mmCIF file of C-alpha atoms and ligand atoms in Angstrom:
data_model
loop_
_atom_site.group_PDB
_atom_site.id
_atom_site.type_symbol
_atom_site.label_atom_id
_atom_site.label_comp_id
_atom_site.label_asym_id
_atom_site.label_seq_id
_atom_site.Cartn_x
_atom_site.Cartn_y
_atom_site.Cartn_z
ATOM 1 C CA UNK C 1 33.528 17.197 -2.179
ATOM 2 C CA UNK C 2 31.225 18.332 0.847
ATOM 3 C CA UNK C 3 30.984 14.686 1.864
ATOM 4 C CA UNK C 4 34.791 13.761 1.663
ATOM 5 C CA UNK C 5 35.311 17.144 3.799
ATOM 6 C CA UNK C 6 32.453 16.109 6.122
ATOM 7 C CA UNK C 7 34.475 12.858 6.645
ATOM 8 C CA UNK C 8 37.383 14.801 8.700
ATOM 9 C CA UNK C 9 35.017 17.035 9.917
ATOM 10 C CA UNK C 10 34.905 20.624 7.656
ATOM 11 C CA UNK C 11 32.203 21.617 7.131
ATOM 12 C CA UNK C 12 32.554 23.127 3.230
ATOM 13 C CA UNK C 13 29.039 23.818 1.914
ATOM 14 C CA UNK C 14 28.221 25.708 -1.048
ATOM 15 C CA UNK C 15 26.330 27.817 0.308
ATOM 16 C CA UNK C 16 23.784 26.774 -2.231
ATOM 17 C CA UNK C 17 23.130 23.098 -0.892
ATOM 18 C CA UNK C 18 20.909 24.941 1.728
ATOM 19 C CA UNK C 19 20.675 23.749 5.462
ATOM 20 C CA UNK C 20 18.247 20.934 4.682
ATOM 21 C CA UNK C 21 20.954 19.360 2.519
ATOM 22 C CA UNK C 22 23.408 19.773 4.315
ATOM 23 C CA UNK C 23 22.074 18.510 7.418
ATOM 24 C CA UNK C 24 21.910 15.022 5.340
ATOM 25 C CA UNK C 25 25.311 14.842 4.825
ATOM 26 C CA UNK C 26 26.026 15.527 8.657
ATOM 27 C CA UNK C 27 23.261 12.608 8.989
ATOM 28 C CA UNK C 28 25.022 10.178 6.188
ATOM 29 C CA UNK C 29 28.810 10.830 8.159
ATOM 30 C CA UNK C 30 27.595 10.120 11.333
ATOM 31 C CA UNK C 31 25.370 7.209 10.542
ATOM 32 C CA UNK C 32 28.728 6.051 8.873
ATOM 33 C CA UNK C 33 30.541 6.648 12.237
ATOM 34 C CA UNK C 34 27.716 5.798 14.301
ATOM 35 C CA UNK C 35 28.163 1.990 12.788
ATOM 36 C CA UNK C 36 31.866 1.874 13.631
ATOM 37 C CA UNK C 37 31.042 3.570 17.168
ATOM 38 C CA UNK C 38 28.440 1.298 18.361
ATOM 39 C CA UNK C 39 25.852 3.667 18.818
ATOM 40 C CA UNK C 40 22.862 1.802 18.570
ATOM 41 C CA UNK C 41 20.941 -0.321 21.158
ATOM 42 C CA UNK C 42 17.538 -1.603 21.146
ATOM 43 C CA UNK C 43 14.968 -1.225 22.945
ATOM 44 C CA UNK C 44 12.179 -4.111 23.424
ATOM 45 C CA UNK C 45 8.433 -3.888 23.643
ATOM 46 C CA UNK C 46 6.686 -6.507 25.073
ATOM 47 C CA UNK C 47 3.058 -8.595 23.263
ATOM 48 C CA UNK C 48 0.197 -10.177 25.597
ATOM 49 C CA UNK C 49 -1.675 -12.570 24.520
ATOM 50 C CA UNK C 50 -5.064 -10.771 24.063
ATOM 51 C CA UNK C 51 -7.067 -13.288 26.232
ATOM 52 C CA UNK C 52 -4.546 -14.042 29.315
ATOM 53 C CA UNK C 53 -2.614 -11.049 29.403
ATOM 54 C CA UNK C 54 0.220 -13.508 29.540
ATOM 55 C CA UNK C 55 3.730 -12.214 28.065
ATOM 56 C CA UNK C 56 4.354 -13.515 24.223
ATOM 57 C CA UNK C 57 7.394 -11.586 23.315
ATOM 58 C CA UNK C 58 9.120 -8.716 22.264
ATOM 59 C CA UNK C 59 9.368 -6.439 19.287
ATOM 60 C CA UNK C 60 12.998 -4.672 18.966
ATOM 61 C CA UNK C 61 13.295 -0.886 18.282
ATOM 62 C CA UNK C 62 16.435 0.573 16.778
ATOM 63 C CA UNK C 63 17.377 3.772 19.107
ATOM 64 C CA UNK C 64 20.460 5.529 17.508
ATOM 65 C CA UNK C 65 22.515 7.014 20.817
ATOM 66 C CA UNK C 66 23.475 10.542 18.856
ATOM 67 C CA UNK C 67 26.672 12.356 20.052
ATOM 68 C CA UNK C 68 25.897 15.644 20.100
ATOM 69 C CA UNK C 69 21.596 14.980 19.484
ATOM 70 C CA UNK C 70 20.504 12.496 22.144
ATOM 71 C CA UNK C 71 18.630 9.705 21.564
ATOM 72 C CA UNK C 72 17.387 9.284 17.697
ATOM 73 C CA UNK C 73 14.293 7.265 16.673
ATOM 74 C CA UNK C 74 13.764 5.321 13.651
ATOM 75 C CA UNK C 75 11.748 7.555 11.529
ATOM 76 C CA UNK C 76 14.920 10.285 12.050
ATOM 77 C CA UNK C 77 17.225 8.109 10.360
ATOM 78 C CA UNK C 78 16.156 4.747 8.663
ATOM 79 C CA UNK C 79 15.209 6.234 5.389
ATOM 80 C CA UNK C 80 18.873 7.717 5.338
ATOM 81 C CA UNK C 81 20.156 4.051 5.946
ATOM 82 C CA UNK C 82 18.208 2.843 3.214
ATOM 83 C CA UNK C 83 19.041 5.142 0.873
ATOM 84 C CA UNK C 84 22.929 4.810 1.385
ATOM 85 C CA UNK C 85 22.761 0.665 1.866
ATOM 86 C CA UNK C 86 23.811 1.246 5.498
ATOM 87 C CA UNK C 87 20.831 -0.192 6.328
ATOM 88 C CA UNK C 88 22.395 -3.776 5.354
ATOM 89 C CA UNK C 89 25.085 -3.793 8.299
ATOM 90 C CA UNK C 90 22.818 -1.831 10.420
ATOM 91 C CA UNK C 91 20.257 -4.386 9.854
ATOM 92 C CA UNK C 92 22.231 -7.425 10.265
ATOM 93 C CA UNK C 93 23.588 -5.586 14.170
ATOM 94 C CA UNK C 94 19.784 -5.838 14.565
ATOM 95 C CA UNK C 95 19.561 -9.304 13.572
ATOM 96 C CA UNK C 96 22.188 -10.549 15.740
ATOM 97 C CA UNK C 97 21.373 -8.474 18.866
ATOM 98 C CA UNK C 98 17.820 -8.989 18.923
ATOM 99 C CA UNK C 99 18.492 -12.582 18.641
ATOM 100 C CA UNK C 100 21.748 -12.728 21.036
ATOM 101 C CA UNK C 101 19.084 -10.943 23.712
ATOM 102 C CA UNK C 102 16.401 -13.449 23.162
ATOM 103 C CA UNK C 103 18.273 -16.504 23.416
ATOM 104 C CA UNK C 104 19.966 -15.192 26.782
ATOM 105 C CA UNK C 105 15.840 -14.455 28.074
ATOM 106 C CA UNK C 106 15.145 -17.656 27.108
ATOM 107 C CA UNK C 107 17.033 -19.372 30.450
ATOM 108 C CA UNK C 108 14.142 -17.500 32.261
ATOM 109 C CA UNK C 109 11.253 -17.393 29.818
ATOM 110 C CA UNK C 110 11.685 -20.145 27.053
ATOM 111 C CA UNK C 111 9.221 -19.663 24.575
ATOM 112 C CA UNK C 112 9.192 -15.677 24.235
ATOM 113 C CA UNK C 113 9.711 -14.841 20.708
ATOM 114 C CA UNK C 114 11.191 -11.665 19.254
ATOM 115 C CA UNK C 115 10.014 -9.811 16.420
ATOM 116 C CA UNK C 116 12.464 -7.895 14.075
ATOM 117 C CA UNK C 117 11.442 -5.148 11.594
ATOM 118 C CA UNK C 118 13.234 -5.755 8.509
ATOM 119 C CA UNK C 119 13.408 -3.002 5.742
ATOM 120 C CA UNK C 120 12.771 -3.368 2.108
ATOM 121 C CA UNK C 121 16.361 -2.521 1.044
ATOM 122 C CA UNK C 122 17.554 -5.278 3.463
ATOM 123 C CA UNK C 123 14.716 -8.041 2.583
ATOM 124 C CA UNK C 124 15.702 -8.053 -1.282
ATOM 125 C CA UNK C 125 19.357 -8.278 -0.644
ATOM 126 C CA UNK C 126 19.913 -11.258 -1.859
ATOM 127 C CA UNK C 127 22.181 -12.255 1.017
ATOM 128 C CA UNK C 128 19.095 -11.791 3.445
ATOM 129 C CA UNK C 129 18.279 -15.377 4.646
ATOM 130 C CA UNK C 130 21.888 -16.150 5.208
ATOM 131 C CA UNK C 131 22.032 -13.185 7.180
ATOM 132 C CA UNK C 132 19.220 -14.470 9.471
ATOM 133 C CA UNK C 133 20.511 -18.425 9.072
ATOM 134 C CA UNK C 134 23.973 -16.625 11.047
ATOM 135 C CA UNK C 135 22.363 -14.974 13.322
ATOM 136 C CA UNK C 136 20.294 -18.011 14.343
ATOM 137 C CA UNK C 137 23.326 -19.938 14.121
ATOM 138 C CA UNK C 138 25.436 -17.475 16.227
ATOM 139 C CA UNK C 139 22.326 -16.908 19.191
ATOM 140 C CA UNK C 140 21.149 -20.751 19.303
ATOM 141 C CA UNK C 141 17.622 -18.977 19.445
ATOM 142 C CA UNK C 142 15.254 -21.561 17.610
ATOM 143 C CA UNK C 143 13.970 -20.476 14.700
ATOM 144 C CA UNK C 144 10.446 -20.493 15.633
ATOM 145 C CA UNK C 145 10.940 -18.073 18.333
ATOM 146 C CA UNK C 146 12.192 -15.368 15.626
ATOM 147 C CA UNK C 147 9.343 -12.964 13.836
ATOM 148 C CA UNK C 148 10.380 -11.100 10.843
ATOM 149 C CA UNK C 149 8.276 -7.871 10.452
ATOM 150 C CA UNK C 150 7.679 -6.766 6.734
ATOM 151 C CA UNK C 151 5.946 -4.000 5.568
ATOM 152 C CA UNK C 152 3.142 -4.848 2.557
ATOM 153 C CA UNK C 153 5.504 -2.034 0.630
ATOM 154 C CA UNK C 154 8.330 -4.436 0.837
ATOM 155 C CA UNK C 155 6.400 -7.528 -0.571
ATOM 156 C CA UNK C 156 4.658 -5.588 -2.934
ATOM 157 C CA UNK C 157 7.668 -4.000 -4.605
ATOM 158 C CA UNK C 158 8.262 -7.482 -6.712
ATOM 159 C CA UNK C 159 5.794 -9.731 -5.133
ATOM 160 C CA UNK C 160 7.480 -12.637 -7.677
ATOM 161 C CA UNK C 161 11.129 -12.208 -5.779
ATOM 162 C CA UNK C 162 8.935 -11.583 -2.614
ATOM 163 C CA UNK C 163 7.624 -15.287 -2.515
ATOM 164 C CA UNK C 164 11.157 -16.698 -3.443
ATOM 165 C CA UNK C 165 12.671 -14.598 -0.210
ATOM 166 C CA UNK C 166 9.866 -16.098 1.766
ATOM 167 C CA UNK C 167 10.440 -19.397 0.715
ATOM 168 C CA UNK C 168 13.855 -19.582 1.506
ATOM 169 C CA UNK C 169 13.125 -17.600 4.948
ATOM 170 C CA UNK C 170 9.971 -20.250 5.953
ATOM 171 C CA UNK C 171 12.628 -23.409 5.304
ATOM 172 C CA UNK C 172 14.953 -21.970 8.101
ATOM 173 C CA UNK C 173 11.703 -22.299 10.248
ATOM 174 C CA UNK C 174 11.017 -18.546 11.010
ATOM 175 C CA UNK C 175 7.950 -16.888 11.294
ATOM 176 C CA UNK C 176 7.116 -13.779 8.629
ATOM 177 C CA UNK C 177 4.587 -10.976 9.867
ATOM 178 C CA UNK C 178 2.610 -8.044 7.867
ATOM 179 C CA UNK C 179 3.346 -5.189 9.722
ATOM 180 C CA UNK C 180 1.298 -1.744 9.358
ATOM 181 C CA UNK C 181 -1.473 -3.718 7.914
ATOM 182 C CA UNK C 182 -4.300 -2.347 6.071
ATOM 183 C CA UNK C 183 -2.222 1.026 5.249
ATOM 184 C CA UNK C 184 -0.892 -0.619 2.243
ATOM 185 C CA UNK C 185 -2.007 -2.218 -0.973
ATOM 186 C CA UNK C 186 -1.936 -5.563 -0.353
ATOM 187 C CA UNK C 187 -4.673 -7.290 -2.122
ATOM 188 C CA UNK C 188 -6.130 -10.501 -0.794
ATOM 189 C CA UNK C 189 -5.095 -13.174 -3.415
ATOM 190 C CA UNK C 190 -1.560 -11.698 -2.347
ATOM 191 C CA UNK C 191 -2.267 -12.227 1.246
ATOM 192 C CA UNK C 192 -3.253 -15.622 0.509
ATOM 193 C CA UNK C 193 -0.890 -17.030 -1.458
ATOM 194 C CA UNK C 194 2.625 -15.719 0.193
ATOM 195 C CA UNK C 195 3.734 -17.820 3.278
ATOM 196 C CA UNK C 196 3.262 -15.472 6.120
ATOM 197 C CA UNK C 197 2.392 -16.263 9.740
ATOM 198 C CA UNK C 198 1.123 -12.742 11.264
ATOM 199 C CA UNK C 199 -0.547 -9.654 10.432
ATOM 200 C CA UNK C 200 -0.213 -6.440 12.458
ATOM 201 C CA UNK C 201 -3.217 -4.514 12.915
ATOM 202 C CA UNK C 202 -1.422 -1.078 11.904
ATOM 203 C CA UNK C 203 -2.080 1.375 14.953
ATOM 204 C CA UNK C 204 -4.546 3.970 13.093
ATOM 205 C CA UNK C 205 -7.322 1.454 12.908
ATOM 206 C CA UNK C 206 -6.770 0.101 16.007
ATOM 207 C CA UNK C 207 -6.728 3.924 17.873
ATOM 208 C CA UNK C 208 -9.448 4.875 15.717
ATOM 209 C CA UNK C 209 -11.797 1.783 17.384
ATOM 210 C CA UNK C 210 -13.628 1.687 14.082
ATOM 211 C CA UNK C 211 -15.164 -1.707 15.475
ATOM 212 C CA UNK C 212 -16.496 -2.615 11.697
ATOM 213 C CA UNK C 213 -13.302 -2.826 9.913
ATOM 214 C CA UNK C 214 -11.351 -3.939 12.868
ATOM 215 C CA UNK C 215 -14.077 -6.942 12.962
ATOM 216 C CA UNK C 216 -13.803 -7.246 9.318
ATOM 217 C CA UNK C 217 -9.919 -7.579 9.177
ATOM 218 C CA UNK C 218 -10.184 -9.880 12.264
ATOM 219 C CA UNK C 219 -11.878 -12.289 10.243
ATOM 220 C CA UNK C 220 -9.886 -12.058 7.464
ATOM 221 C CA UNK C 221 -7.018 -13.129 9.460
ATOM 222 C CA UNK C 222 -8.669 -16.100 11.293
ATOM 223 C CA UNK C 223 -9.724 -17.079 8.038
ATOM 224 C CA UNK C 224 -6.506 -17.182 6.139
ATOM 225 C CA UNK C 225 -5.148 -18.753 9.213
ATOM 226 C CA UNK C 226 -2.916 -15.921 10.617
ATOM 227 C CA UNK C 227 -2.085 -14.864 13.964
ATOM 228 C CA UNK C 228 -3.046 -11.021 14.626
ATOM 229 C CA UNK C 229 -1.424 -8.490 16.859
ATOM 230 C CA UNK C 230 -2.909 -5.225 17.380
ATOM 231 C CA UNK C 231 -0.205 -2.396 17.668
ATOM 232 C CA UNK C 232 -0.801 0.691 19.554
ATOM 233 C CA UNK C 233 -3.345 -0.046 21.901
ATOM 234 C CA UNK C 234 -3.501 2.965 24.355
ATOM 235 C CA UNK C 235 -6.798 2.470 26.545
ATOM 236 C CA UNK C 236 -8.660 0.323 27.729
ATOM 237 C CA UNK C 237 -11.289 0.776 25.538
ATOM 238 C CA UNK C 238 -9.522 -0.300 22.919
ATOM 239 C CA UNK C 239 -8.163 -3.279 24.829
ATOM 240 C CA UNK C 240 -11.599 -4.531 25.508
ATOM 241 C CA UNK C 241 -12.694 -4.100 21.736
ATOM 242 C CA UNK C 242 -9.813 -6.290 20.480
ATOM 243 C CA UNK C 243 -10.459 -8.786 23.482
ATOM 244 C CA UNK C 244 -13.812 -8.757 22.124
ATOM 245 C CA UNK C 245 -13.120 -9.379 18.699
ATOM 246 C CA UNK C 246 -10.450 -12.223 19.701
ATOM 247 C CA UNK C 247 -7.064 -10.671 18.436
ATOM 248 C CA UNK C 248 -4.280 -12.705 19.441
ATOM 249 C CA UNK C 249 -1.614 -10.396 20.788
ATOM 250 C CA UNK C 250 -1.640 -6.882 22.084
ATOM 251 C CA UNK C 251 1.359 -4.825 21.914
ATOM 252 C CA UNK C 252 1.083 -0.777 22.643
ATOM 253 C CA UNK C 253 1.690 1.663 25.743
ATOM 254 C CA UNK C 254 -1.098 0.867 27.934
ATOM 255 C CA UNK C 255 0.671 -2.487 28.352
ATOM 256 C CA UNK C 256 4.087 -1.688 28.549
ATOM 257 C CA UNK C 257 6.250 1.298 26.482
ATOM 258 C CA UNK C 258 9.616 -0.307 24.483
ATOM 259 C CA UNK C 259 12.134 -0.763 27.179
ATOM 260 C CA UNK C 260 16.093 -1.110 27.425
ATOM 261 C CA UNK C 261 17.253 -4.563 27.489
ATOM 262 C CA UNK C 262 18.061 -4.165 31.020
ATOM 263 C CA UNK C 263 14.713 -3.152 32.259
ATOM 264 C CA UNK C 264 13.242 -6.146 30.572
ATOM 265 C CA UNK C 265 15.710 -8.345 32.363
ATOM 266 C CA UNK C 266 14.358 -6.547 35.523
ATOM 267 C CA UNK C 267 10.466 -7.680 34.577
ATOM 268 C CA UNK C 268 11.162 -11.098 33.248
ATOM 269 C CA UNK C 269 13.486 -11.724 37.405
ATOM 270 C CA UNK C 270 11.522 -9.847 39.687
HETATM 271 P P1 C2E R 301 6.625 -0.311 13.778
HETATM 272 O O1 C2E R 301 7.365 -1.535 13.441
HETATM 273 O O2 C2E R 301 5.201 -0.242 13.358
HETATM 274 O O3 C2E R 301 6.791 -0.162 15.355
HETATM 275 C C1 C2E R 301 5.832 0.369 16.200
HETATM 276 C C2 C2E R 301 6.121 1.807 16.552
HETATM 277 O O4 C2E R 301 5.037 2.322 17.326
HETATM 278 C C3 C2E R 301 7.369 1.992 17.425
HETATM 279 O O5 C2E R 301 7.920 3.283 17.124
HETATM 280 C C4 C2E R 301 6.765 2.001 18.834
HETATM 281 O O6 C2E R 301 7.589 2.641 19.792
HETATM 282 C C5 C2E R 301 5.494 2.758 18.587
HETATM 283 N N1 C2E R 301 4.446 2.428 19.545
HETATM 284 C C6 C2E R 301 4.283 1.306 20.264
HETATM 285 N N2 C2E R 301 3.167 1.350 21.015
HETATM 286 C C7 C2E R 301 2.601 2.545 20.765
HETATM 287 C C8 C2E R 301 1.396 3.190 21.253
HETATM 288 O O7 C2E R 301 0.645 2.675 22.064
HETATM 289 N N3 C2E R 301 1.154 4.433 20.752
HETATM 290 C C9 C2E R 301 1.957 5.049 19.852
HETATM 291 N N4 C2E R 301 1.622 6.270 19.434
HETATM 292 N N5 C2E R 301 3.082 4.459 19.368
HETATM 293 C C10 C2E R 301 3.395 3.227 19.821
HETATM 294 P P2 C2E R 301 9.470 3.482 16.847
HETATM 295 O O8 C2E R 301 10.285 2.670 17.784
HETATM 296 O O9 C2E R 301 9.725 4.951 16.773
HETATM 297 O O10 C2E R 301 9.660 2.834 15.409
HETATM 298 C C11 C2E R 301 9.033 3.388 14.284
HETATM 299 C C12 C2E R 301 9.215 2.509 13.078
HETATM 300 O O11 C2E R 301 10.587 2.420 12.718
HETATM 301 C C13 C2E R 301 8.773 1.068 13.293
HETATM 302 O O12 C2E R 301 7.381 0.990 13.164
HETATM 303 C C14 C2E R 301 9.530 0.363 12.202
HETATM 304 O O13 C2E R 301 8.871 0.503 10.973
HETATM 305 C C15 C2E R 301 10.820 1.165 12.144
HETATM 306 N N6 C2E R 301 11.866 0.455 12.890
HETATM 307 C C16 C2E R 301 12.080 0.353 14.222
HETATM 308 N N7 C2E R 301 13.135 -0.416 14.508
HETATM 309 C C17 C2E R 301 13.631 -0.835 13.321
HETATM 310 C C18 C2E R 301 14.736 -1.677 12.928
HETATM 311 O O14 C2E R 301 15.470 -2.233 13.754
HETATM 312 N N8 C2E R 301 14.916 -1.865 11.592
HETATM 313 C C19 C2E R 301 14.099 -1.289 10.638
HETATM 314 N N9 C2E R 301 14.360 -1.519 9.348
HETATM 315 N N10 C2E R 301 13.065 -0.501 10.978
HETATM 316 C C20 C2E R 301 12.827 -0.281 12.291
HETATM 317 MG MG1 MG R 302 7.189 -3.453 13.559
HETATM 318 MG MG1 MG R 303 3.969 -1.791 13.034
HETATM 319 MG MG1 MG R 304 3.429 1.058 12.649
#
């Protein structure tokens, strides 16, 4: 078959599959390879506290070092790892590196906290908490310090296994975010009742300045309790809005662009 072939690299196509498909297989052996190869790093963008300025923490972004492409982003190639379960090793690397990198921050800046995006695939795996219990474990990060970012898609696919996941993630003492609110479903007896410690503004409300439903989902949060982080905040309009309107934590590229680990290291010891 074309992927066996792909494997020891012959190409054998029918030249039916057309270039889209086969361009997924090339995408499904590498990401295979790319596993094995260590191609992957992170890169690490930074949250201020929306009244200070003051550092909070980092969010870590899969970058997929490409052989022959360059540097991939997420949106290339995550739906490919979810599709073929590579996502679950590929996730757990992220796990353990983001953590492994926090813990060795923390001898400089002890409280930062790093937030992990966690796919849907990889939250309903049932071996998911003990996944994040190791790399705890392994790191010696404390819990608290470690954000899991779910999307509403991922809760909302079986919001009754959903809250059981939770559960067993909120004993180990983590902290659970929304991420890409308000582009979902979620309803608000959902939001309510599931044991989550964060929304994320999702960017397009947040660049569109719409000051009425960004004041409007403001409140919501501060009245369910929940921290909010605004993500992609580009000017300094928008900066002063959110100020404004008392969000949290401000994460986007007019405060600082996702960075190698090394760069970081460079801004936390001047
Ligand atoms: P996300 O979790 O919503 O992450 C924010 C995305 O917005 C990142 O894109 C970030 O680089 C970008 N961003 C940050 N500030 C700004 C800004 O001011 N303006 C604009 N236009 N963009 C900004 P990135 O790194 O390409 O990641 C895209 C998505 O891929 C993430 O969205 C997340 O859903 C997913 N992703 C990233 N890393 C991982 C990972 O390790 N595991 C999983 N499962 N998904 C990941
Ligand atoms: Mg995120
Ligand atoms: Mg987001
Ligand atoms: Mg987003």
């Amino acid at each position: 078959r074309a992927k066996q072939a792909g494997k020891n690299g012959v190409r054998l196509y029918h030249p039916a599959m057309g270039e889209a498909a086969a361009e997924r297989v090339d995408l499904e052996r590498d990401l295979r390879q790319a596993l094995d190869g260590q191609q992957f790093t992170l890169h690490y963008q930074g949250q201020f506290d929306g009244a200070t300025g003051a550092l909070q923490g980092f969010e870590a972004l899969v970058r997929w070092q490409h052989a022959t492409q360059g540097v991939l982003l997420p949106s290339k190639f995550i739906g490919m790892a979810e599709e073929t379960q590579l996502i679950l090793p590929l996730g757990v690397w992220v796990l353990q590196e983001a953590c492994r990198q926090a813990a060795a921050w923390h001898a400089v800046a002890p409280r930062l906290t790093i937030s992990v995006n966690v796919s849907a695939v990889q939250f309903e795996h049932p071996g998911f908490s003990a996944a994040v219990r190791e790399a705890l474990d392994r790191s010696g990060l404390p819990a608290g310090c470690l954000i899991l970012e779910l999307t509403e898609s991922a809760v909302l696919r079986d919001p009754t296994a959903a809250a059981a996941q939770l559960t067993h993630l909120k004993r180990l003492g983590v902290r659970v975010a929304l991420d890409d609110f308000g582009t979902g479903q979620s309803s608000l007896s959902l939001l309510h009742s599931l044991p989550i410690d964060e929304l994320k503004i999702d960017r397009s409300f947040v660049q569109s300045a719409n000051r009425v439903l960004l004041e409007v989902m403001l409140h919501l949060a501060q009245g369910l309790n929940l921290r909010v982080v605004a993500e992609g905040v580009e000017t300094a309009d928008q900066q002063a809005l959110l100020r404004m309107l008392g969000c949290d934590s401000l994460q986007g590229y007019l405060l600082a662009r996702p960075a190698s680990a090394e760069d970081v290291r460079s801004l936390l010891i001047p």
